């Protein structure tokens, strides 16, 4: 049963504009949420995270928003750059499973010049 | 830059063969994980380890087995490979449990094809 869902398999954005990647989850017990970025033929790399007790975390061009009541989080990239083109995975960790990560299916972001 | 390595990167093998996918990290991390990913799908946790001599099964049932005899090494073994095992296998490690301030580092993955 998939607990982390990314319902948009792909997204195309123009360079300089905002990219918004969405993620929904079903398990209200998740403690932390993370975003990973993956280029082809490489492993995922960590991008940004947020604790379940917060509603926003910002790191440079990347901001993650968490809406616990809606069980929804989003990643905002402003401004988007062509180098941001990659697959973005939303993940959540749960303390009673050793904090191992539950991943969504990913959203493929294409930033066009 | 993460120091976690997986070998081989690509493997094509015949049905019934025994294979071991290697994963090593030089960061001294106690926590290690194996994920399986089919194209366009989410990563599924199949095994994890809290430290030496500790192994646990993940959410996704897998016919593979793992061992953790040394901190830096977490190999995954398939005793008899089948076409249904064709997938990408990703190894990861973390210093502590993955929280807001502790990330998991991933290897580049092994793409396994069983013919």
mmCIF file with all atom_site columns, N, CA and C in Angstrom, chain A residues 12 19 23 33 35 45 51 54 61:
data_model
loop_
_atom_site.group_PDB
_atom_site.id
_atom_site.type_symbol
_atom_site.label_atom_id
_atom_site.label_alt_id
_atom_site.label_comp_id
_atom_site.label_asym_id
_atom_site.label_entity_id
_atom_site.label_seq_id
_atom_site.pdbx_PDB_ins_code
_atom_site.Cartn_x
_atom_site.Cartn_y
_atom_site.Cartn_z
_atom_site.occupancy
_atom_site.B_iso_or_equiv
_atom_site.pdbx_formal_charge
_atom_site.auth_seq_id
_atom_site.auth_comp_id
_atom_site.auth_asym_id
_atom_site.auth_atom_id
_atom_site.pdbx_PDB_model_num
ATOM 1  N N  . UNK A 1 12 ? 6.830  20.383 -16.740 1.00 0.00 ? 12 UNK A N  1
ATOM 2  C CA . UNK A 1 12 ? 7.711  21.184 -17.584 1.00 0.00 ? 12 UNK A CA 1
ATOM 3  C C  . UNK A 1 12 ? 7.548  22.651 -17.220 1.00 0.00 ? 12 UNK A C  1
ATOM 4  N N  . UNK A 1 19 ? 8.958  26.292 -10.077 1.00 0.00 ? 19 UNK A N  1
ATOM 5  C CA . UNK A 1 19 ? 8.549  24.885 -10.204 1.00 0.00 ? 19 UNK A CA 1
ATOM 6  C C  . UNK A 1 19 ? 7.916  24.479 -8.885  1.00 0.00 ? 19 UNK A C  1
ATOM 7  N N  . UNK A 1 23 ? 3.292  16.446 -3.291  1.00 0.00 ? 23 UNK A N  1
ATOM 8  C CA . UNK A 1 23 ? 3.402  15.114 -2.687  1.00 0.00 ? 23 UNK A CA 1
ATOM 9  C C  . UNK A 1 23 ? 2.302  14.971 -1.637  1.00 0.00 ? 23 UNK A C  1
ATOM 10 N N  . UNK A 1 33 ? 9.980  14.503 6.480   1.00 0.00 ? 33 UNK A N  1
ATOM 11 C CA . UNK A 1 33 ? 9.756  14.432 5.035   1.00 0.00 ? 33 UNK A CA 1
ATOM 12 C C  . UNK A 1 33 ? 10.978 14.982 4.331   1.00 0.00 ? 33 UNK A C  1
ATOM 13 N N  . UNK A 1 35 ? 13.054 15.511 0.376   1.00 0.00 ? 35 UNK A N  1
ATOM 14 C CA . UNK A 1 35 ? 13.041 15.515 -1.083  1.00 0.00 ? 35 UNK A CA 1
ATOM 15 C C  . UNK A 1 35 ? 14.417 15.097 -1.580  1.00 0.00 ? 35 UNK A C  1
ATOM 16 N N  . UNK A 1 45 ? 20.090 11.985 -4.621  1.00 0.00 ? 45 UNK A N  1
ATOM 17 C CA . UNK A 1 45 ? 20.855 12.844 -3.715  1.00 0.00 ? 45 UNK A CA 1
ATOM 18 C C  . UNK A 1 45 ? 19.891 13.707 -2.921  1.00 0.00 ? 45 UNK A C  1
ATOM 19 N N  . UNK A 1 51 ? 10.731 18.678 9.252   1.00 0.00 ? 51 UNK A N  1
ATOM 20 C CA . UNK A 1 51 ? 10.156 17.912 10.345  1.00 0.00 ? 51 UNK A CA 1
ATOM 21 C C  . UNK A 1 51 ? 8.636  18.063 10.334  1.00 0.00 ? 51 UNK A C  1
ATOM 22 N N  . UNK A 1 54 ? 7.049  21.276 11.742  1.00 0.00 ? 54 UNK A N  1
ATOM 23 C CA . UNK A 1 54 ? 7.215  22.557 11.065  1.00 0.00 ? 54 UNK A CA 1
ATOM 24 C C  . UNK A 1 54 ? 6.289  22.642 9.860   1.00 0.00 ? 54 UNK A C  1
ATOM 25 N N  . UNK A 1 61 ? 17.289 28.353 -3.181  1.00 0.00 ? 61 UNK A N  1
ATOM 26 C CA . UNK A 1 61 ? 16.176 28.409 -4.146  1.00 0.00 ? 61 UNK A CA 1
ATOM 27 C C  . UNK A 1 61 ? 15.070 27.408 -3.827  1.00 0.00 ? 61 UNK A C  1
#
